[in-house]
Short mmCIF file of C-alpha atoms and ligand atoms in Angstrom, two decimals:
data_model
loop_
_atom_site.label_atom_id
_atom_site.label_comp_id
_atom_site.label_asym_id
_atom_site.label_seq_id
_atom_site.Cartn_x
_atom_site.Cartn_y
_atom_site.Cartn_z
CA MET A 215 80.02 162.61 97.35
CA ASP A 216 82.33 164.55 95.05
CA ASP A 217 81.87 164.84 91.29
CA LYS A 218 84.54 162.26 90.70
CA SER A 219 82.75 159.44 92.58
CA LYS A 220 79.46 160.34 90.95
CA LYS A 221 80.99 159.36 87.59
CA LEU A 222 81.87 155.85 88.73
CA ALA A 223 79.83 153.04 87.23
CA PRO A 224 77.82 150.91 89.71
CA ALA A 225 80.15 147.98 89.28
CA GLU A 226 83.19 150.10 90.12
CA LEU A 227 81.44 151.52 93.19
CA ASN A 228 80.71 148.02 94.38
CA ARG A 229 84.31 146.99 93.95
CA ARG A 230 85.48 150.08 95.85
CA LYS A 231 83.10 149.27 98.69
CA PHE A 232 84.31 145.66 98.74
CA LEU A 233 87.92 146.76 98.94
CA MET A 234 87.16 149.17 101.75
CA ASN A 235 85.29 146.55 103.73
CA SER A 236 88.05 144.09 103.24
CA MET A 237 90.46 146.55 104.80
CA GLY A 238 88.69 145.97 108.09
CA LEU A 239 89.40 148.11 111.16
CA VAL A 240 92.56 149.55 109.78
CA GLY A 241 90.61 150.94 106.83
CA GLY A 242 89.15 154.39 106.14
CA ALA A 243 87.07 156.45 108.57
CA ALA A 244 83.75 155.26 107.15
CA VAL A 245 84.63 151.62 107.76
CA ALA A 246 85.93 152.25 111.28
CA LYS A 247 82.64 154.04 112.08
CA THR A 248 80.49 151.08 110.91
CA ALA A 249 82.58 148.66 112.95
CA MET A 250 82.25 150.85 116.08
CA ALA A 251 78.47 151.04 115.53
CA GLU A 252 78.28 147.26 115.67
CA GLU A 253 80.64 145.91 118.24
CA ALA A 254 84.30 145.61 118.94
CA PHE A 255 85.10 141.90 118.78
CA LEU A 256 88.68 141.79 117.63
CA PRO A 257 91.47 141.41 120.17
CA PRO A 258 92.20 143.08 122.47
CA ALA A 259 88.41 143.72 122.87
CA VAL A 260 86.30 141.05 124.54
CA PRO A 261 83.24 140.20 122.36
CA SER A 262 79.74 140.07 123.75
CA TRP A 263 79.51 136.29 123.58
CA THR A 264 82.36 136.11 126.04
CA ARG A 265 80.63 138.48 128.42
CA SER A 266 77.26 136.73 128.54
CA LEU A 267 75.54 133.36 129.09
CA GLY A 268 74.38 131.32 126.18
CA PRO A 269 71.39 129.00 125.81
CA GLY A 270 71.59 125.82 127.89
CA VAL A 271 71.59 122.10 127.23
CA LEU A 272 68.75 120.68 125.06
CA THR A 273 68.42 123.85 123.10
CA ASN A 274 68.71 121.43 120.20
CA PRO A 275 67.91 117.93 121.43
CA TYR A 276 69.15 116.64 118.07
CA GLY A 277 71.84 119.14 117.18
CA GLN A 278 72.18 121.28 114.04
CA PRO A 279 75.22 122.80 112.40
CA SER A 280 76.03 126.47 113.33
CA LYS A 281 73.76 128.94 111.53
CA PHE A 282 76.94 130.38 110.01
CA GLU A 283 77.25 127.16 108.01
CA ALA A 284 73.85 127.47 106.36
CA HIS A 285 75.35 127.70 102.87
CA VAL A 286 76.64 124.15 103.22
CA GLN A 287 73.77 122.08 101.82
CA ARG A 288 72.76 119.60 99.14
CA ARG A 289 71.77 121.17 95.87
CA ASN A 290 70.10 119.95 92.71
CA VAL A 291 70.44 121.00 89.10
CA GLU A 292 67.03 122.31 88.02
CA TRP A 293 67.27 121.29 84.35
CA LEU A 294 68.57 117.78 84.98
CA THR A 295 65.31 116.08 85.90
CA ALA A 296 61.71 116.88 85.19
CA ASP A 297 60.66 116.82 88.91
CA LYS A 298 62.12 116.19 92.42
CA ILE A 299 60.61 112.77 92.82
CA ALA A 300 62.78 110.91 90.29
CA SER A 301 65.80 113.15 90.80
CA ILE A 302 69.14 113.65 92.40
CA SER A 303 70.82 116.14 94.73
CA PHE A 304 74.58 116.63 95.15
CA THR A 305 76.95 116.51 98.10
CA PRO A 306 78.68 119.86 98.85
CA LEU A 307 82.17 118.39 98.56
CA ALA A 308 84.02 121.74 98.69
CA ASP A 309 82.87 122.39 102.28
CA LEU A 310 83.58 118.91 103.73
CA LYS A 311 86.70 117.96 105.71
CA GLY A 312 88.24 114.51 106.31
CA ILE A 313 86.54 111.62 104.57
CA ILE A 314 83.14 111.15 106.26
CA THR A 315 80.15 112.75 104.67
CA PRO A 316 77.82 114.06 107.37
CA SER A 317 74.52 112.11 107.17
CA GLY A 318 72.49 115.24 106.34
CA LEU A 319 74.69 116.08 103.35
CA VAL A 320 74.87 112.76 101.60
CA PHE A 321 73.66 113.09 97.98
CA GLU A 322 70.22 111.68 97.35
CA ARG A 323 68.98 109.64 94.41
CA TYR A 324 65.37 108.53 94.25
CA HIS A 325 63.39 106.93 91.47
CA ALA A 326 60.03 107.38 93.30
CA GLY A 327 60.74 109.72 96.22
CA ILE A 328 61.38 108.79 99.86
CA PRO A 329 58.94 106.25 101.37
CA GLU A 330 58.07 106.74 104.99
CA ILE A 331 58.59 103.32 106.58
CA ASP A 332 57.69 102.43 110.14
CA PRO A 333 60.50 100.08 111.16
CA SER A 334 58.18 97.97 113.27
CA LYS A 335 56.15 97.21 110.13
CA HIS A 336 59.03 96.65 107.81
CA ARG A 337 60.11 93.11 106.82
CA LEU A 338 63.04 91.77 104.85
CA MET A 339 62.13 88.54 103.03
CA ILE A 340 64.91 86.16 101.88
CA HIS A 341 63.76 83.33 99.65
CA GLY A 342 64.30 81.46 96.36
CA MET A 343 67.04 78.80 96.12
CA VAL A 344 67.54 78.50 99.90
CA SER A 345 66.75 75.75 102.35
CA ASN A 346 65.29 78.05 105.07
CA PRO A 347 63.48 81.03 103.61
CA ILE A 348 62.95 83.74 106.24
CA ILE A 349 61.11 86.94 106.88
CA LEU A 350 63.16 89.20 109.17
CA THR A 351 61.91 91.98 111.39
CA MET A 352 64.31 94.82 112.18
CA ASP A 353 64.73 93.32 115.66
CA ASP A 354 65.70 89.96 114.06
CA LEU A 355 68.27 91.74 111.96
CA MET A 356 69.90 93.39 114.99
CA ARG A 357 70.56 89.97 116.52
CA PHE A 358 73.09 89.00 113.82
CA PRO A 359 76.79 89.69 114.36
CA SER A 360 77.39 93.33 113.23
CA VAL A 361 80.21 95.11 111.43
CA SER A 362 81.00 98.79 110.72
CA ARG A 363 82.94 99.86 107.63
CA ILE A 364 83.85 103.23 106.07
CA ARG A 365 82.94 102.92 102.35
CA PHE A 366 82.23 105.43 99.58
CA LEU A 367 79.02 105.37 97.59
CA GLU A 368 78.96 106.91 94.07
CA CYS A 369 76.31 107.04 91.40
CA PRO A 370 77.87 105.82 88.13
CA ALA A 371 76.36 108.98 86.55
CA ASN A 372 78.70 111.10 88.69
CA GLY A 373 80.39 113.57 86.33
CA GLY A 374 78.09 112.55 83.53
CA MET A 375 77.34 116.15 82.61
CA GLU A 376 81.05 116.62 81.83
CA TRP A 377 81.43 113.88 79.20
CA ARG A 378 81.18 116.20 76.24
CA GLY A 379 82.93 119.20 77.77
CA ALA A 380 83.33 121.27 80.91
CA GLN A 381 79.90 122.40 82.01
CA MET A 382 79.32 122.67 85.74
CA GLU A 383 80.95 125.50 87.69
CA GLY A 384 81.37 123.75 91.05
CA VAL A 385 82.84 120.60 92.45
CA GLN A 386 79.44 119.94 94.05
CA PHE A 387 78.03 119.37 90.52
CA THR A 388 81.05 117.85 88.76
CA HIS A 389 81.70 115.20 91.46
CA GLY A 390 78.97 115.46 94.08
CA MET A 391 77.06 112.21 93.33
CA LEU A 392 79.49 110.83 95.93
CA SER A 393 79.52 110.18 99.65
CA CYS A 394 81.36 108.31 102.27
CA CYS A 395 79.84 106.98 105.45
CA GLU A 396 80.62 104.57 108.24
CA TRP A 397 78.01 101.89 107.47
CA THR A 398 76.86 99.49 110.22
CA GLY A 399 74.93 96.34 109.67
CA VAL A 400 75.30 92.62 108.92
CA LEU A 401 77.47 91.07 106.26
CA LEU A 402 75.15 89.56 103.57
CA SER A 403 77.29 86.42 103.75
CA THR A 404 76.29 85.94 107.44
CA ILE A 405 72.61 86.07 106.51
CA LEU A 406 73.10 83.73 103.54
CA GLU A 407 74.66 81.20 105.83
CA GLU A 408 71.54 81.34 107.99
CA VAL A 409 69.17 80.64 105.08
CA GLY A 410 71.32 77.85 103.52
CA VAL A 411 71.99 78.78 99.90
CA ASP A 412 71.68 76.10 97.24
CA PRO A 413 75.17 75.49 95.83
CA ARG A 414 73.83 76.03 92.28
CA ALA A 415 72.63 79.55 93.09
CA SER A 416 74.69 82.27 91.52
CA TRP A 417 72.59 85.51 91.62
CA ILE A 418 70.55 87.52 94.09
CA LEU A 419 67.71 89.88 93.28
CA ALA A 420 67.56 92.82 95.72
CA GLU A 421 64.30 94.77 95.75
CA GLY A 422 63.36 98.05 97.43
CA ALA A 423 60.11 98.96 99.18
CA ASP A 424 59.80 102.38 97.51
CA GLY A 425 57.25 103.18 94.78
CA SER A 426 59.84 102.34 92.09
CA HIS A 427 60.28 98.74 93.47
CA MET A 428 63.83 99.29 92.38
CA SER A 429 65.53 96.02 92.00
CA ARG A 430 69.03 94.91 91.00
CA SER A 431 70.67 91.60 90.25
CA ILE A 432 73.78 91.01 92.33
CA PRO A 433 76.24 88.19 91.55
CA MET A 434 76.76 85.66 94.39
CA GLU A 435 80.51 86.32 94.45
CA LYS A 436 79.83 89.93 95.59
CA ALA A 437 77.24 88.79 98.12
CA LEU A 438 79.80 86.41 99.67
CA ASP A 439 82.66 88.84 99.44
CA ASP A 440 81.77 92.15 101.14
CA ALA A 441 78.11 93.13 100.56
CA MET A 442 76.44 94.51 103.67
CA ILE A 443 72.85 94.79 104.86
CA VAL A 444 73.05 98.06 106.76
CA TYR A 445 70.75 99.77 109.23
CA ALA A 446 73.02 102.59 110.43
CA GLN A 447 75.26 105.27 109.01
CA ASN A 448 77.74 107.46 110.85
CA GLY A 449 76.69 106.14 114.22
CA GLU A 450 72.96 106.81 113.87
CA MET A 451 70.14 104.85 112.23
CA LEU A 452 69.96 105.34 108.46
CA ARG A 453 68.49 108.60 107.36
CA PRO A 454 65.14 108.20 105.45
CA GLU A 455 66.96 109.57 102.36
CA GLN A 456 69.49 106.74 102.58
CA GLY A 457 67.02 103.83 102.88
CA TYR A 458 65.67 103.80 106.46
CA PRO A 459 65.30 101.34 108.01
CA VAL A 460 67.55 98.99 105.96
CA ARG A 461 69.55 98.99 102.70
CA LEU A 462 72.06 96.98 100.75
CA ILE A 463 75.63 98.35 100.38
CA ASN A 464 77.88 96.82 97.69
CA PRO A 465 81.17 98.43 98.58
CA GLY A 466 82.99 100.00 95.59
CA TRP A 467 80.08 99.17 93.17
CA GLU A 468 77.73 101.42 91.34
CA GLY A 469 75.45 103.28 93.74
CA ASN A 470 72.37 101.94 91.96
CA THR A 471 73.18 98.41 93.08
CA CYS A 472 72.90 99.54 96.72
CA VAL A 473 69.18 99.07 97.00
CA LYS A 474 67.57 101.26 99.65
CA TRP A 475 64.47 100.49 101.75
CA LEU A 476 65.43 96.83 101.14
CA ARG A 477 62.42 94.43 101.42
CA ARG A 478 63.36 91.34 99.47
CA LEU A 479 66.32 89.16 98.52
CA GLU A 480 65.59 86.35 96.03
CA ILE A 481 68.28 83.82 95.52
CA GLY A 482 68.46 82.36 91.97
CA ASP A 483 70.77 80.97 89.32
CA LYS A 484 70.60 83.72 86.71
CA PRO A 485 70.32 87.50 86.60
CA TRP A 486 66.85 89.00 86.38
CA TYR A 487 67.54 91.20 83.39
CA HIS A 488 64.78 89.57 81.39
CA ARG A 489 62.28 90.92 83.93
CA GLU A 490 60.62 94.14 83.13
CA GLU A 491 60.90 95.65 86.61
CA THR A 492 64.67 95.15 86.71
CA SER A 493 66.43 97.97 84.91
CA LYS A 494 70.14 98.50 84.91
CA TYR A 495 72.68 100.93 83.73
CA THR A 496 74.74 100.22 80.66
CA ASP A 497 77.68 102.16 79.16
CA LEU A 498 77.28 103.20 75.58
CA LEU A 499 80.59 102.84 73.66
CA ALA A 500 81.86 104.97 70.73
CA ASP A 501 80.59 102.51 68.16
CA GLY A 502 77.06 102.34 69.64
CA ARG A 503 77.57 99.02 71.39
CA ALA A 504 76.98 98.88 75.12
CA ARG A 505 79.18 97.50 77.91
CA GLU A 506 76.89 95.12 79.80
CA PHE A 507 78.48 94.55 83.14
CA THR A 508 80.01 97.51 84.82
CA TYR A 509 79.87 97.22 88.52
CA GLU A 510 83.02 98.75 89.92
CA GLN A 511 83.51 102.46 90.29
CA GLU A 512 86.93 103.01 88.84
CA CYS A 513 89.78 104.96 90.48
CA ASN A 514 89.01 108.67 90.53
CA SER A 515 90.02 111.83 92.34
CA VAL A 516 89.23 115.56 92.49
CA ILE A 517 90.69 118.67 94.07
CA THR A 518 88.00 120.13 96.38
CA SER A 519 89.95 123.28 97.37
CA PRO A 520 90.76 125.38 95.44
CA SER A 521 87.54 124.92 93.33
CA PRO A 522 84.94 127.25 91.98
CA GLU A 523 83.38 127.23 95.50
CA LYS A 524 86.71 127.92 97.13
CA PRO A 525 88.53 130.64 95.18
CA LEU A 526 91.96 131.78 96.35
CA SER A 527 91.11 135.44 96.47
CA GLY A 528 88.10 134.84 98.63
CA LYS A 529 90.43 135.06 101.62
CA GLY A 530 91.70 138.43 100.39
CA LYS A 531 95.23 137.01 100.22
CA GLY A 532 96.32 136.65 96.62
CA LYS A 533 99.61 134.94 95.95
CA GLY A 534 101.34 132.97 98.71
CA LYS A 535 100.96 129.60 100.41
CA TYR A 536 97.84 127.55 100.16
CA TRP A 537 96.77 124.09 101.25
CA VAL A 538 95.50 122.29 98.19
CA GLU A 539 93.30 119.28 99.08
CA GLY A 540 90.93 116.81 97.64
CA LEU A 541 89.54 113.30 97.58
CA ALA A 542 90.55 110.12 95.93
CA TRP A 543 88.68 106.78 95.72
CA SER A 544 88.62 103.43 93.96
CA GLY A 545 86.04 100.71 93.89
CA ARG A 546 88.82 98.19 93.51
CA GLY A 547 90.56 98.77 96.82
CA ARG A 548 92.91 101.24 98.52
CA ILE A 549 94.32 104.38 96.94
CA LYS A 550 98.05 103.97 96.56
CA HIS A 551 99.12 107.44 95.70
CA VAL A 552 97.87 110.76 94.32
CA ASP A 553 99.98 113.14 92.16
CA ILE A 554 99.13 116.81 91.78
CA SER A 555 99.99 119.01 88.80
CA PHE A 556 99.92 122.78 88.83
CA ASP A 557 100.75 123.13 85.11
CA GLY A 558 98.04 121.04 83.45
CA GLY A 559 99.79 117.69 83.62
CA VAL A 560 103.30 118.70 82.49
CA SER A 561 104.95 118.07 85.88
CA TRP A 562 103.65 116.21 88.93
CA ARG A 563 104.28 116.21 92.66
CA GLU A 564 103.08 113.53 95.06
CA ALA A 565 100.41 114.55 97.53
CA LYS A 566 100.30 113.39 101.22
CA PHE A 567 97.37 111.36 102.60
CA THR A 568 95.79 113.25 105.46
CA SER A 569 93.15 110.64 106.43
CA VAL A 570 93.16 106.95 107.08
CA VAL A 571 93.49 104.93 103.85
CA GLU A 572 90.67 102.37 103.86
CA PRO A 573 89.77 100.15 100.91
CA LYS A 574 86.78 101.38 98.78
CA SER A 575 86.67 104.56 100.85
CA LEU A 576 87.31 108.17 100.19
CA THR A 577 90.94 109.12 100.98
CA ARG A 578 91.79 112.73 101.72
CA PHE A 579 95.01 114.11 100.14
CA GLY A 580 96.73 117.43 100.52
CA ILE A 581 99.78 119.34 99.31
CA GLU A 582 101.23 122.78 100.06
CA TRP A 583 101.34 125.16 97.07
CA ASP A 584 103.20 128.45 96.86
CA TRP A 585 101.09 130.27 94.34
CA ASP A 586 102.93 132.94 92.37
CA GLY A 587 99.69 134.72 91.50
CA SER A 588 99.67 133.72 87.79
CA PRO A 589 97.04 131.52 86.10
CA ALA A 590 97.52 127.79 86.80
CA MET A 591 95.98 124.48 85.78
CA LEU A 592 95.44 122.24 88.80
CA GLN A 593 94.94 118.48 88.38
CA SER A 594 94.96 115.39 90.61
CA ARG A 595 95.78 111.90 89.36
CA SER A 596 95.18 108.89 91.57
CA VAL A 597 96.53 105.32 91.40
CA ASP A 598 94.87 102.45 93.26
CA GLU A 599 96.44 99.36 94.82
CA THR A 600 95.77 97.33 91.64
CA GLY A 601 98.05 99.75 89.74
CA TYR A 602 95.14 101.29 87.84
CA VAL A 603 95.98 104.92 86.98
CA GLN A 604 93.23 107.49 86.61
CA PRO A 605 92.98 108.26 82.84
CA THR A 606 93.19 111.56 80.97
CA TYR A 607 90.13 112.72 79.00
CA ALA A 608 92.00 111.80 75.82
CA GLN A 609 92.54 108.24 77.11
CA LEU A 610 88.97 107.90 78.43
CA ARG A 611 87.41 109.15 75.14
CA ALA A 612 89.63 106.94 73.10
CA ALA A 613 88.32 103.91 74.99
CA ARG A 614 84.74 105.01 75.49
CA GLY A 615 83.84 107.82 73.08
CA THR A 616 81.69 110.76 74.00
CA ASN A 617 78.20 109.23 73.99
CA SER A 618 78.41 107.94 77.53
CA ILE A 619 76.86 109.27 80.69
CA TYR A 620 78.21 106.76 83.14
CA HIS A 621 81.67 106.01 84.66
CA LYS A 622 83.41 109.24 83.88
CA ASN A 623 86.62 109.15 85.89
CA ALA A 624 88.96 111.33 83.86
CA ILE A 625 91.62 113.59 85.47
CA HIS A 626 89.80 116.84 86.25
CA THR A 627 91.26 120.34 85.66
CA TRP A 628 90.57 123.53 87.67
CA LYS A 629 91.94 126.67 86.15
CA VAL A 630 93.08 129.09 88.82
CA ASN A 631 92.76 132.60 87.28
CA ALA A 632 94.99 135.53 88.23
CA ASP A 633 92.25 136.99 90.40
CA GLY A 634 92.09 133.81 92.41
CA SER A 635 88.71 132.71 90.94
CA VAL A 636 88.58 129.06 89.74
CA SER A 637 86.98 127.74 86.56
CA ASN A 638 86.11 124.35 85.21
CA VAL A 639 88.11 123.63 82.04
CA GLN A 640 88.98 120.50 80.10
CA ILE A 641 92.41 119.86 78.57
CA SER A 642 93.50 116.59 76.95
N1 MTE B 978 64.96 101.41 96.44
C1 MTE B 978 65.78 102.24 95.84
N2 MTE B 978 67.12 102.08 95.99
C2 MTE B 978 68.00 102.92 95.37
C3 MTE B 978 67.53 103.93 94.54
C4 MTE B 978 66.09 104.09 94.36
O1 MTE B 978 65.63 104.99 93.67
N3 MTE B 978 65.27 103.24 95.03
N4 MTE B 978 68.45 104.71 93.85
C5 MTE B 978 69.74 104.07 93.58
C6 MTE B 978 70.76 104.95 93.01
S1 MTE B 978 70.67 105.19 91.34
C7 MTE B 978 71.83 105.39 93.74
S2 MTE B 978 73.08 106.27 92.99
C8 MTE B 978 71.93 105.16 95.21
C9 MTE B 978 72.07 106.54 95.93
O2 MTE B 978 72.14 106.36 97.35
P1 MTE B 978 71.87 107.59 98.28
O3 MTE B 978 70.56 108.23 97.89
O4 MTE B 978 71.89 107.01 99.61
O5 MTE B 978 73.02 108.53 98.02
O6 MTE B 978 70.77 104.51 95.72
C10 MTE B 978 70.30 103.47 94.90
N5 MTE B 978 69.31 102.73 95.58
MO1 MO B 979 72.59 106.25 90.59
#
């Protein structure tokens, strides 16, 4: 080391090292030496894995992602909940492709932890205002006609930490109480036909078998429309985290209505809100009043790349062409279009859909962007088939104030900085 380099501060040394490493094989002598010491794997060299045999079949009887993807995982926010039993973890949205959330990455929300349920001992009881009350085993349930549907599931608290201002540096935390699976099971309407519902019945109480006995009142219209009793997700049986062996899915509705580890459906003629064990979420308005019935998850969208987890400089490229992509969804039906702004909402360009467009499902959008290397404000704005347009923060706060936790679906802004890093900011 010469005198000059001795004077460099540690941070500067680190940056110099980073730059040298990123120069790769064409870099300085020191870098080339390290690469030689390891192995030549870049073309025209033939890497070791091409010159040897790998482990055989059944190395992983139930496969795992590559070890190089170990950073892709659910995460929690330590300060958000007192413990991990009544808590939540977030889906790593930045690392996902397409619209299906892999089963092992679906965000988790428990009020009393994950019960371990032996499916042979589990029963689903359906009773109340019906002519033939029944107690179903899992085998009984499998005998009903089955359907599979791709639907998103979102906790209404998604984005709740952002109501008062930008706070979380990552799309995993600003929007990750969100997943989308192919759910397989029986339409609730099919089962209701079997039990013979009293025509005066108008509500259903759904109760979970976990320690929280979580229960929710579901209006009969939803039950007869598209509610599903599901036992499988993404082609495999439900994961314990998602309600194994059976759960309720109310497509497009608040995640908390989708009771997991489902053990009981009681048919009645009024909601069970007077009962102590039945809690529900309400939206606090600006004037302190609460919105009582909020079931649908409104139209929403977010750019997943670039994002704090996916900076532009991470690839060592700087300015130039990038594929900007993200997710849009609406609890009211299909996404009709998504517009992207690169200047904080002054001008907009329509994005392409790069996935199938299913109702009440995540929809993947993308758009090519030629970044000139200067700071930019990226936003996505979605519109659903009912014509509902995703609101700005100003519009949402005018309607709902800042006291809320739930149903935050405002247009989100990522600030792309000149160095390619991405920060969470809020503008009107
Ligand atoms: N039995 C039971 N069902 C439950 C819960 C619970 O704690 N117990 N949490 C609810 C909430 S608040 C949400 S947002 C969703 C989350 O579903 P997931 O854990 O499959 O992502 O499950 C719902 N169903
Ligand atoms: Mo939730």
